[in-house]
Short mmCIF file of C-alpha atoms and ligand atoms in Angstrom, two decimals:
data_model
loop_
_atom_site.label_atom_id
_atom_site.label_comp_id
_atom_site.label_asym_id
_atom_site.label_seq_id
_atom_site.Cartn_x
_atom_site.Cartn_y
_atom_site.Cartn_z
CA MET A 1 14.01 14.26 21.80
CA PHE A 2 16.44 16.69 20.43
CA LYS A 3 16.08 20.35 21.63
CA GLN A 4 17.71 22.53 19.04
CA ALA A 5 15.80 25.31 17.56
CA LEU A 6 14.26 24.26 13.93
CA ARG A 7 14.22 27.06 11.21
CA GLY A 8 11.21 28.66 9.93
CA GLY A 9 7.95 27.15 9.81
CA VAL A 10 4.49 28.43 10.28
CA HIS A 11 1.09 27.34 12.24
CA PRO A 12 -1.73 27.23 9.51
CA SER A 13 -5.12 26.51 10.74
CA GLY A 14 -5.15 22.68 10.79
CA PHE A 15 -8.96 22.10 9.73
CA LYS A 16 -7.86 18.24 10.45
CA GLU A 17 -11.25 17.93 12.50
CA LEU A 18 -13.28 18.23 9.42
CA SER A 19 -12.26 14.89 8.04
CA ASN A 20 -10.49 12.49 10.84
CA GLN A 21 -13.48 11.99 13.02
CA GLU A 22 -14.73 9.05 10.89
CA ALA A 23 -12.95 5.80 9.88
CA ILE A 24 -11.86 5.24 6.70
CA LYS A 25 -14.28 3.84 4.35
CA ARG A 26 -14.22 1.78 1.14
CA PHE A 27 -15.30 3.37 -2.26
CA PRO A 28 -17.26 0.93 -4.40
CA LEU A 29 -15.84 0.28 -8.01
CA PRO A 30 -16.95 2.98 -10.59
CA ASP A 31 -18.32 2.38 -14.11
CA THR A 32 -14.84 3.24 -15.48
CA LEU A 33 -11.26 3.77 -14.14
CA TYR A 34 -8.96 6.00 -16.24
CA LEU A 35 -5.34 4.60 -14.98
CA SER A 36 -2.99 7.41 -15.70
CA LEU A 37 0.35 6.13 -17.33
CA GLN A 38 2.00 8.86 -15.21
CA GLN A 39 1.40 8.52 -11.60
CA HIS A 40 4.97 8.96 -10.47
CA LEU A 41 8.13 10.89 -10.58
CA GLY A 42 10.07 9.84 -13.73
CA ALA A 43 9.23 8.29 -16.97
CA PRO A 44 5.71 7.18 -17.87
CA ALA A 45 4.90 3.61 -18.05
CA THR A 46 4.49 1.78 -21.20
CA PRO A 47 0.92 0.66 -21.64
CA LEU A 48 0.92 -3.58 -22.36
CA VAL A 49 -2.38 -4.00 -22.65
CA LYS A 50 -4.75 -2.77 -25.62
CA VAL A 51 -8.44 -2.26 -26.28
CA GLY A 52 -10.62 -5.16 -25.75
CA ASP A 53 -8.16 -6.99 -23.41
CA ARG A 54 -9.69 -8.73 -20.46
CA VAL A 55 -7.53 -8.00 -17.27
CA ARG A 56 -7.57 -9.28 -14.17
CA LYS A 57 -7.20 -7.43 -10.50
CA GLY A 58 -3.31 -6.80 -10.21
CA GLN A 59 -2.63 -7.55 -13.69
CA LEU A 60 0.20 -5.57 -14.94
CA VAL A 61 -1.10 -3.51 -17.33
CA ALA A 62 1.97 -0.74 -17.84
CA ALA A 63 5.35 -1.35 -17.39
CA SER A 64 8.09 1.19 -15.71
CA GLN A 65 10.58 2.44 -18.36
CA GLY A 66 13.99 3.65 -17.46
CA MET A 67 15.84 4.16 -14.22
CA ILE A 68 13.29 6.20 -12.31
CA SER A 69 9.92 5.07 -13.31
CA ALA A 70 6.84 2.79 -11.91
CA PRO A 71 4.55 0.39 -13.08
CA VAL A 72 0.77 0.15 -13.10
CA HIS A 73 -1.67 -2.44 -12.48
CA ALA A 74 -5.37 -3.04 -12.50
CA PRO A 75 -7.59 -2.09 -9.85
CA THR A 76 -10.01 -4.57 -10.62
CA SER A 77 -10.76 -7.23 -13.21
CA GLY A 78 -12.40 -5.89 -16.49
CA ARG A 79 -11.96 -4.89 -19.94
CA VAL A 80 -10.01 -1.91 -21.62
CA THR A 81 -12.03 0.18 -23.54
CA ALA A 82 -9.85 2.71 -24.56
CA LEU A 83 -5.91 3.91 -24.66
CA ALA A 84 -6.21 7.61 -25.00
CA GLU A 85 -5.44 10.79 -23.67
CA HIS A 86 -7.12 12.26 -20.73
CA THR A 87 -6.95 15.89 -18.58
CA ALA A 88 -4.12 15.19 -15.97
CA PRO A 89 -4.17 15.98 -12.32
CA HIS A 90 -1.93 19.18 -13.06
CA PRO A 91 -2.44 22.71 -13.15
CA SER A 92 -1.89 22.72 -16.71
CA GLY A 93 -4.77 20.59 -17.29
CA LEU A 94 -2.89 19.12 -20.26
CA PRO A 95 -3.70 15.50 -21.26
CA VAL A 96 -1.95 12.53 -20.32
CA LEU A 97 -2.34 9.04 -21.84
CA VAL A 98 -4.78 6.67 -19.49
CA ILE A 99 -6.20 3.15 -19.88
CA SER A 100 -9.61 3.26 -19.61
CA LEU A 101 -10.73 0.24 -17.69
CA GLU A 102 -14.42 -0.93 -17.24
CA PRO A 103 -14.71 -3.20 -14.49
CA ASP A 104 -16.83 -6.56 -14.82
CA GLY A 105 -17.75 -6.57 -11.06
CA LEU A 106 -16.12 -9.93 -10.81
CA ASP A 107 -13.13 -8.32 -8.98
CA GLU A 108 -11.11 -11.52 -9.95
CA TRP A 109 -7.63 -11.48 -8.96
CA ASP A 110 -4.73 -11.98 -10.94
CA ASP A 111 -2.34 -14.92 -9.81
CA ILE A 112 -0.25 -12.82 -6.79
CA GLU A 113 2.44 -14.44 -4.90
CA PRO A 114 3.25 -13.36 -1.61
CA VAL A 115 6.85 -13.69 -0.09
CA SER A 116 7.33 -16.32 2.37
CA ASP A 117 9.84 -15.79 5.02
CA PRO A 118 10.66 -12.21 3.91
CA PHE A 119 13.41 -11.71 6.21
CA ALA A 120 15.49 -14.81 5.31
CA ARG A 121 15.37 -13.05 1.87
CA ASP A 122 18.26 -11.03 0.23
CA PRO A 123 17.16 -7.41 0.85
CA GLN A 124 17.53 -6.64 -2.99
CA GLU A 125 14.68 -9.17 -3.57
CA ILE A 126 12.49 -7.25 -1.22
CA CYS A 127 13.40 -3.85 -3.33
CA THR A 128 12.66 -5.72 -6.37
CA ARG A 129 9.30 -6.70 -5.20
CA VAL A 130 8.24 -3.45 -3.96
CA GLY A 131 9.43 -2.12 -7.73
CA ALA A 132 7.36 -4.70 -9.59
CA ALA A 133 4.35 -3.62 -7.24
CA GLY A 134 4.57 -0.17 -8.20
CA ILE A 135 5.06 1.59 -4.91
CA VAL A 136 5.97 5.23 -4.89
CA GLY A 137 6.11 7.65 -2.24
CA LEU A 138 2.50 8.02 -1.13
CA GLY A 139 3.24 11.17 0.93
CA GLY A 140 2.74 13.18 -2.45
CA ALA A 141 6.18 13.03 -3.73
CA THR A 142 5.19 9.87 -5.97
CA PHE A 143 9.15 9.21 -6.17
CA PRO A 144 9.46 5.44 -7.04
CA ALA A 145 9.90 3.99 -3.49
CA ALA A 146 12.03 0.71 -4.93
CA VAL A 147 14.25 3.28 -6.56
CA LYS A 148 15.09 5.02 -3.16
CA LEU A 149 15.34 1.79 -1.24
CA GLY A 150 17.65 0.08 -3.52
CA SER A 151 20.27 3.08 -3.56
CA SER A 152 20.03 3.43 0.48
CA LEU A 153 21.16 -0.06 0.36
CA GLU A 154 23.68 0.57 -1.91
CA THR A 155 25.29 3.05 -0.42
CA GLY A 156 24.28 2.17 3.06
CA VAL A 157 21.88 4.00 5.70
CA GLU A 158 21.89 3.83 9.65
CA THR A 159 18.64 5.01 10.08
CA LEU A 160 15.18 4.80 8.44
CA ILE A 161 12.65 7.46 9.04
CA LEU A 162 9.07 7.14 8.79
CA ASN A 163 7.43 10.26 8.25
CA GLY A 164 4.04 10.17 10.01
CA GLY A 165 3.98 14.21 10.15
CA GLU A 166 1.41 15.02 7.59
CA CYS A 167 1.63 18.77 8.52
CA GLU A 168 0.00 20.15 5.77
CA PRO A 169 -3.78 21.20 6.85
CA TYR A 170 -6.82 19.31 5.93
CA LEU A 171 -4.91 16.08 5.06
CA THR A 172 -6.10 13.23 7.76
CA CYS A 173 -5.35 10.22 5.56
CA ASP A 174 -2.20 9.26 7.25
CA ASP A 175 -3.38 10.20 10.54
CA ARG A 176 -6.44 7.74 10.18
CA LEU A 177 -4.28 4.94 8.70
CA MET A 178 -2.07 5.27 11.56
CA ARG A 179 -5.13 4.87 13.87
CA GLU A 180 -6.38 1.68 11.69
CA LYS A 181 -3.82 -0.16 10.41
CA ALA A 182 -0.79 0.60 12.63
CA ASP A 183 0.25 -2.86 12.90
CA GLU A 184 0.62 -3.06 8.75
CA ILE A 185 2.45 -0.03 9.01
CA ILE A 186 4.80 -1.29 11.80
CA ARG A 187 5.22 -4.53 9.65
CA GLY A 188 5.92 -2.49 6.67
CA ALA A 189 8.64 -0.67 8.39
CA CYS A 190 10.25 -3.39 9.46
CA LEU A 191 10.46 -5.06 5.98
CA MET A 192 11.99 -1.61 4.63
CA GLN A 193 14.49 -1.92 7.70
CA HIS A 194 15.46 -5.19 6.36
CA ALA A 195 15.38 -3.91 2.76
CA VAL A 196 18.07 -1.15 2.95
CA GLN A 197 19.64 -3.08 6.34
CA ALA A 198 19.24 0.25 8.72
CA LYS A 199 20.25 -0.27 12.38
CA GLU A 200 17.15 1.74 13.35
CA VAL A 201 13.79 2.98 12.57
CA ILE A 202 12.48 6.11 13.82
CA ILE A 203 8.71 7.20 13.39
CA GLY A 204 7.74 10.78 13.58
CA ILE A 205 4.24 11.89 14.21
CA GLU A 206 2.81 15.54 14.75
CA ASP A 207 1.82 15.78 18.21
CA ASN A 208 -2.02 17.05 16.96
CA LYS A 209 -2.59 13.36 16.31
CA PRO A 210 -2.55 11.72 19.77
CA GLU A 211 -4.56 8.79 18.79
CA ALA A 212 -2.18 7.64 16.09
CA LEU A 213 0.66 8.12 18.22
CA GLU A 214 -1.11 6.00 20.95
CA LYS A 215 -1.86 3.23 18.20
CA MET A 216 1.54 3.26 16.55
CA GLN A 217 3.36 3.15 19.71
CA ALA A 218 1.26 0.36 20.99
CA ALA A 219 2.04 -1.75 17.78
CA ALA A 220 5.71 -0.86 17.69
CA ALA A 221 6.26 -2.42 21.28
CA GLY A 222 8.73 -5.05 21.19
CA SER A 223 10.13 -4.09 17.69
CA GLY A 224 12.58 -2.21 18.33
CA ILE A 225 11.07 0.86 16.46
CA GLN A 226 10.86 4.06 18.03
CA VAL A 227 8.01 6.01 17.90
CA LYS A 228 8.06 9.90 18.61
CA SER A 229 6.06 12.53 18.76
CA VAL A 230 7.32 16.10 17.27
CA PRO A 231 5.72 19.42 17.38
CA SER A 232 2.99 20.59 15.00
CA ARG A 233 4.66 23.01 12.85
CA TYR A 234 4.36 23.29 9.11
CA PRO A 235 6.59 21.95 7.03
CA MET A 236 7.46 19.37 9.98
CA GLY A 237 6.66 16.73 7.17
CA SER A 238 9.44 17.85 4.91
CA GLU A 239 13.04 15.83 5.39
CA LYS A 240 14.99 18.41 6.61
CA GLN A 241 12.47 19.29 9.38
CA LEU A 242 11.97 16.09 10.60
CA VAL A 243 15.14 14.41 10.22
CA GLN A 244 16.51 17.53 12.49
CA GLN A 245 14.12 17.04 14.71
CA LEU A 246 14.24 13.29 15.34
CA THR A 247 17.96 12.92 15.14
CA GLY A 248 19.59 16.44 15.78
CA ILE A 249 21.02 16.05 12.36
CA GLU A 250 21.03 19.02 10.41
CA LEU A 251 20.99 18.08 6.64
CA PRO A 252 23.27 20.49 4.75
CA ALA A 253 22.14 22.48 1.91
CA ARG A 254 21.75 20.67 -1.62
CA SER A 255 22.64 17.18 0.08
CA ARG A 256 20.43 14.48 0.16
CA ALA A 257 19.46 12.54 3.39
CA ALA A 258 21.40 9.33 2.63
CA ALA A 259 24.62 11.31 2.56
CA SER A 260 24.07 11.71 6.41
CA GLY A 261 23.05 7.96 6.51
CA LEU A 262 19.19 8.20 6.70
CA VAL A 263 16.43 7.52 4.34
CA MET A 264 13.11 8.71 4.69
CA HIS A 265 9.74 7.42 3.66
CA ASN A 266 6.02 7.73 4.32
CA VAL A 267 3.99 5.94 6.75
CA ALA A 268 1.44 4.82 4.14
CA THR A 269 4.27 3.65 1.81
CA ALA A 270 5.17 1.22 4.68
CA ARG A 271 2.06 0.02 4.77
CA ALA A 272 1.97 -0.69 0.94
CA VAL A 273 5.25 -2.48 1.51
CA ALA A 274 3.65 -4.64 3.91
CA GLN A 275 0.75 -5.33 1.59
CA THR A 276 2.98 -6.32 -1.16
CA ILE A 277 5.46 -8.58 0.69
CA ASP A 278 2.55 -10.56 2.75
CA GLN A 279 0.00 -10.72 0.13
CA GLY A 280 1.40 -10.10 -3.22
CA ARG A 281 -0.62 -7.24 -3.60
CA PRO A 282 0.36 -4.64 -5.91
CA LEU A 283 -0.50 -0.87 -5.21
CA ILE A 284 -3.77 -0.51 -6.86
CA SER A 285 -5.70 1.76 -4.32
CA ARG A 286 -4.96 4.72 -2.05
CA ILE A 287 -6.65 6.57 1.24
CA VAL A 288 -7.83 9.83 0.04
CA THR A 289 -9.08 12.66 2.10
CA LEU A 290 -12.20 14.30 0.79
CA SER A 291 -12.39 17.79 2.88
CA GLY A 292 -13.26 21.40 2.49
CA GLN A 293 -16.04 23.26 3.57
CA ALA A 294 -17.77 23.72 0.07
CA LEU A 295 -18.42 19.57 0.48
CA THR A 296 -21.54 18.27 2.44
CA HIS A 297 -19.23 15.43 3.85
CA GLN A 298 -15.89 15.13 4.74
CA GLY A 299 -13.80 12.29 5.55
CA ASN A 300 -11.51 9.43 4.18
CA TRP A 301 -11.65 6.77 1.60
CA GLU A 302 -9.73 4.14 0.24
CA VAL A 303 -10.17 4.63 -3.46
CA PRO A 304 -9.35 2.52 -6.47
CA LEU A 305 -6.60 4.38 -8.59
CA GLY A 306 -7.99 5.51 -11.61
CA THR A 307 -11.33 6.55 -9.96
CA LEU A 308 -12.52 10.23 -11.17
CA ALA A 309 -12.50 12.88 -8.51
CA SER A 310 -16.13 13.83 -9.52
CA GLN A 311 -17.01 10.28 -9.11
CA LEU A 312 -15.66 10.35 -5.37
CA ILE A 313 -17.33 13.44 -4.40
CA ASN A 314 -20.74 12.65 -6.11
CA TYR A 315 -20.78 9.04 -4.20
CA ALA A 316 -19.32 10.39 -0.95
CA SER A 317 -20.34 14.16 -0.47
CA GLY A 318 -21.75 16.58 -2.81
CA PHE A 319 -21.43 20.40 -2.66
CA ASP A 320 -22.79 22.29 0.28
CA CYS A 321 -22.01 25.58 -2.14
CA LYS A 322 -20.01 26.00 -5.49
CA PRO A 323 -16.03 25.82 -4.52
CA ALA A 324 -13.72 28.52 -5.11
CA ARG A 325 -10.94 26.61 -5.51
CA LEU A 326 -10.33 22.63 -6.01
CA ILE A 327 -7.04 21.24 -5.09
CA MET A 328 -5.60 17.81 -5.06
CA GLY A 329 -3.24 17.56 -1.90
CA GLY A 330 -3.00 19.89 0.83
CA PRO A 331 -3.83 23.77 0.35
CA MET A 332 0.40 24.77 0.94
CA MET A 333 1.66 22.12 -1.58
CA GLY A 334 -1.13 20.70 -3.47
CA ILE A 335 -1.86 21.49 -7.03
CA GLN A 336 -5.06 23.63 -8.30
CA LEU A 337 -7.04 21.31 -10.42
CA PRO A 338 -8.58 22.84 -13.55
CA ASN A 339 -12.10 20.89 -13.05
CA LEU A 340 -13.22 17.42 -11.13
CA HIS A 341 -12.76 15.24 -14.12
CA VAL A 342 -9.04 13.99 -13.35
CA PRO A 343 -8.47 10.57 -12.02
CA ILE A 344 -7.05 9.60 -8.70
CA ILE A 345 -3.49 8.82 -9.01
CA LYS A 346 -0.78 7.35 -6.72
CA GLY A 347 0.05 10.61 -4.77
CA SER A 348 -3.50 11.90 -4.77
CA SER A 349 -3.54 12.17 -0.88
CA GLY A 350 -6.55 14.29 -0.68
CA ILE A 351 -9.19 16.03 -3.21
CA LEU A 352 -10.32 19.76 -1.30
CA ALA A 353 -12.92 21.61 -2.34
CA LEU A 354 -12.70 25.04 -0.65
CA THR A 355 -14.76 27.94 -0.44
CA GLU A 356 -14.29 31.57 -0.88
CA GLU A 357 -13.57 31.99 2.88
CA GLU A 358 -11.28 29.55 3.17
CA ILE A 359 -8.93 30.46 0.59
CA ASN A 360 -9.51 34.15 1.83
CA PRO A 361 -8.29 35.63 -2.00
CA THR A 362 -7.00 38.83 -1.22
CA GLN A 363 -5.09 41.32 -4.08
CA PRO A 364 -1.03 41.48 -3.76
CA SER A 365 0.15 44.64 -2.70
CA PRO A 366 3.57 45.67 -2.63
CA CYS A 367 6.44 44.09 -0.19
CA VAL A 368 6.47 46.04 3.05
CA ARG A 369 9.72 44.36 3.78
CA CYS A 370 8.53 42.84 7.05
CA ALA A 371 10.99 39.87 6.43
CA ARG A 372 8.32 37.60 7.83
CA CYS A 373 8.87 35.39 4.67
CA VAL A 374 12.46 35.09 5.85
CA GLN A 375 11.59 33.82 9.24
CA ALA A 376 9.02 31.51 8.03
CA CYS A 377 11.44 29.48 5.56
CA PRO A 378 12.46 26.39 6.99
CA MET A 379 15.33 26.18 4.07
CA GLY A 380 17.05 29.44 5.54
CA LEU A 381 16.33 31.59 2.42
CA LEU A 382 15.80 35.17 1.37
CA PRO A 383 12.13 34.75 -0.21
CA LEU A 384 11.80 38.44 -0.74
CA GLU A 385 15.15 38.94 -2.48
CA MET A 386 14.68 35.78 -4.72
CA ALA A 387 11.08 36.98 -5.48
CA ALA A 388 12.25 40.45 -6.64
CA ASN A 389 15.08 39.10 -8.90
CA ILE A 390 12.53 36.74 -10.38
CA ARG A 391 10.19 39.85 -11.04
CA LYS A 392 12.99 41.51 -12.82
CA GLY A 393 13.52 38.43 -14.88
CA ASP A 394 16.72 37.53 -13.41
CA VAL A 395 16.41 33.72 -12.52
CA GLU A 396 20.01 33.20 -12.31
CA ALA A 397 20.32 35.70 -9.29
CA ALA A 398 17.48 33.93 -7.56
CA GLN A 399 19.45 30.71 -8.18
CA GLU A 400 22.50 32.45 -6.71
CA LEU A 401 20.63 33.13 -3.73
CA GLY A 402 19.80 29.51 -3.25
CA LEU A 403 16.44 29.08 -5.41
CA SER A 404 17.18 25.55 -5.76
CA ASP A 405 17.05 24.75 -1.90
CA CYS A 406 13.47 25.87 -1.97
CA VAL A 407 11.12 23.15 -1.21
CA GLY A 408 8.13 24.78 -2.39
CA CYS A 409 6.67 24.70 1.11
CA GLY A 410 4.78 27.86 0.61
CA ALA A 411 5.32 28.92 4.18
CA CYS A 412 6.71 32.11 3.15
CA SER A 413 3.56 32.87 1.03
CA TYR A 414 1.29 31.68 3.86
CA THR A 415 2.93 34.48 6.11
CA CYS A 416 3.29 37.16 3.50
CA PRO A 417 0.97 40.34 4.88
CA ALA A 418 1.10 41.81 1.07
CA SER A 419 -0.59 38.55 -0.22
CA LEU A 420 2.54 38.02 -2.57
CA PRO A 421 2.37 34.81 -4.47
CA LEU A 422 6.05 33.88 -3.67
CA VAL A 423 5.96 30.29 -4.07
CA HIS A 424 4.32 30.42 -7.18
CA LEU A 425 7.24 32.68 -8.21
CA PHE A 426 9.40 30.32 -7.16
CA ASN A 427 8.02 27.34 -9.08
CA TYR A 428 7.79 29.33 -12.20
CA ALA A 429 11.57 30.05 -11.66
CA LYS A 430 12.77 26.80 -10.96
CA GLY A 431 10.56 25.52 -14.35
CA GLU A 432 12.38 28.42 -16.06
CA LEU A 433 15.66 26.95 -14.97
CA ALA A 434 14.94 23.67 -15.55
CA ASN A 435 13.87 24.42 -19.60
CA ARG A 436 17.19 26.46 -19.77
CA GLU A 437 19.25 23.04 -18.57
CA LYS A 438 16.88 20.99 -21.14
CA GLU A 439 18.01 23.41 -23.88
CA ALA A 440 21.55 23.83 -22.89
CA ARG A 441 21.68 19.93 -22.78
CA LYS A 442 20.05 19.72 -26.11
CA MET A 443 22.43 22.31 -27.81
CA LYS A 444 25.39 20.47 -26.45
CA LYS A 445 24.16 17.31 -27.49
CA THR A 446 23.81 18.80 -30.99
CA GLN A 447 27.43 20.05 -30.94
CA VAL A 448 28.87 16.83 -30.10
CA LEU A 449 26.58 15.32 -32.50
CA ALA A 450 27.72 17.79 -35.51
CA GLN A 451 31.29 17.52 -34.13
CA ARG A 452 30.89 13.39 -34.32
CA ARG A 453 29.79 14.20 -38.07
CA GLU A 454 32.37 16.19 -39.14
CA GLU A 455 35.08 13.83 -37.77
CA ARG A 456 33.20 10.91 -39.67
CA VAL A 457 33.30 12.92 -42.66
CA ALA A 458 37.25 13.77 -42.25
CA ARG A 459 37.81 10.17 -41.46
CA GLN A 460 35.84 8.56 -44.64
CA ALA A 461 37.76 11.37 -46.77
CA ARG A 462 40.86 10.54 -45.47
CA GLU A 463 40.34 6.59 -45.61
CA ARG A 464 38.89 7.31 -49.42
CA GLU A 465 42.37 9.19 -50.11
CA GLU A 466 44.35 5.96 -48.84
CA LEU A 467 42.70 3.66 -50.73
CA LEU A 468 42.95 5.56 -53.59
CA ALA A 469 46.68 5.96 -52.82
CA ALA A 470 47.04 2.15 -52.38
CA ARG A 471 45.28 1.24 -55.82
CA ARG A 472 47.62 4.10 -57.42
CA ALA A 473 50.42 2.53 -56.16
CA ALA A 474 49.31 -1.28 -56.64
CA ALA A 475 48.51 0.23 -60.24
CA ALA A 476 52.09 1.47 -60.58
CA LYS A 477 53.73 -1.28 -58.83
CA LYS A 478 51.93 -3.92 -61.54
CA ALA A 479 52.76 -1.79 -64.58
CA ALA A 480 56.50 -1.61 -63.41
CA GLU A 481 56.55 -5.34 -63.22
CA GLU A 482 54.91 -6.06 -66.84
CA ALA A 483 57.09 -3.80 -68.24
CA ALA A 484 59.76 -5.66 -66.49
CA GLU A 485 58.72 -8.50 -67.90
CA ASP A 486 58.52 -7.20 -71.35
CA ASN A 487 61.86 -6.17 -71.51
CA PRO A 488 64.15 -8.50 -69.84
CA SER A 489 67.69 -7.33 -69.44
S1 LIG B 1 6.50 38.49 4.02
FE1 LIG B 1 5.98 39.72 2.09
S2 LIG B 1 5.90 41.81 2.35
FE2 LIG B 1 7.19 41.10 4.00
S3 LIG B 1 9.23 40.95 3.28
FE3 LIG B 1 8.65 38.86 2.79
S4 LIG B 1 7.70 39.15 0.48
FE4 LIG B 1 7.91 41.21 2.00
S1 LIG B 2 8.42 27.64 -0.49
FE1 LIG B 2 10.56 28.22 -0.78
S2 LIG B 2 11.30 29.88 -0.07
FE2 LIG B 2 9.08 29.95 0.61
S3 LIG B 2 9.60 29.07 2.52
FE3 LIG B 2 9.24 27.26 1.66
S4 LIG B 2 11.21 26.89 0.95
FE4 LIG B 2 11.47 29.07 1.92
#
């Protein structure tokens, strides 16, 4: 293990024991599933079904479009009852297009095809199958896994890292998965290693998960895969922190892990890869942690995608008291939900219902310049200075201070004694900069189109002029020839 000092980080209370005690349970099929066409980073999927269609379990119901996108498959057999907008699992609460599917109770599989002898196959074939199965980063990032695998294969990587950190408080879905499905994760890791042709695989697990560590080390025995314990410190699950802890490599600012010969995937993503290659099963369900002290029962559930958060809570728990905050994901980087009428998507690692006491709301007060946020930042940024500039409306100055390196981990906000909403300011400013860039690109495109139009109009005028001149010359020539014929000398 590399002993060099890690930058930043905080130690929030874990609350892991609330949900990590019991085995994963399977959630039964609800009356209706709401399959969002935007369950991943990138372009939304395009629906391939219409209202009234009967679909089978695992059938492709929406195709990926563009370079960065992922297809969507039916989690069970049934009938499509609607193709309409529905509340999105997003803080804005803005609607997204969803396919409503009414299960028929038969749970009848579509024709699915496992890959035989996968290690004898071309690595690109594994990447293609992973893409066709709609697998995305299940740690919450939801970046299409095949795109990451494919580009790693193309550029070449030495090391595949599997992230079993799960450093967010409350979340225990990866912990339980590693305890219960370690063999499948290791199998997925071997398949991913083949897909990217990596020389080595290292799995990092925080030391607050001893049972998971033990199970994973036992499953990896003899495979050549290294399973290592890393200190529990938020955000240990971030790429930069985990890579440094496991390999000693400090990823430079604004560079991608691939540039240092590394690629990182989540442990649950590896399991999904194994299920796809060995069983032909696309990504149609995921493990969701249900936690928070506003709930009667906490735990982990394997949930069909498209299940509403309200259906899951009503079945699995119910409320002990009125929740003060609802979150999809973890409390540090998750998104606050407008209500529970939102569907579980591929990135839904958890549904948290937190009490007033757990969120401990305090009014922000002026910055006391204690620099705790600077010490906490894993990216070596100056959160107080960036925030001061953003509050003045100078997002460019925040950008110069490294705003784009901010990973949005919230360690600065967590540690701030003035309760300043630092990470919210950074997310707002990043959105503002992205909008400006989009506007600038749009303006540039408009300028290019206008310039092309001007050039086209000028060219057409020139061509018209040349044509007229040619016609005039031909007419003059003909007239001269006729005059010559009329007056032979
Ligand atoms: S932690 Fe909060 S109070 Fe302290 S310097 Fe940073 S922004 Fe100011
Ligand atoms: S949210 Fe950004 S600025 Fe704050 S600690 Fe994390 S990386 Fe640093």
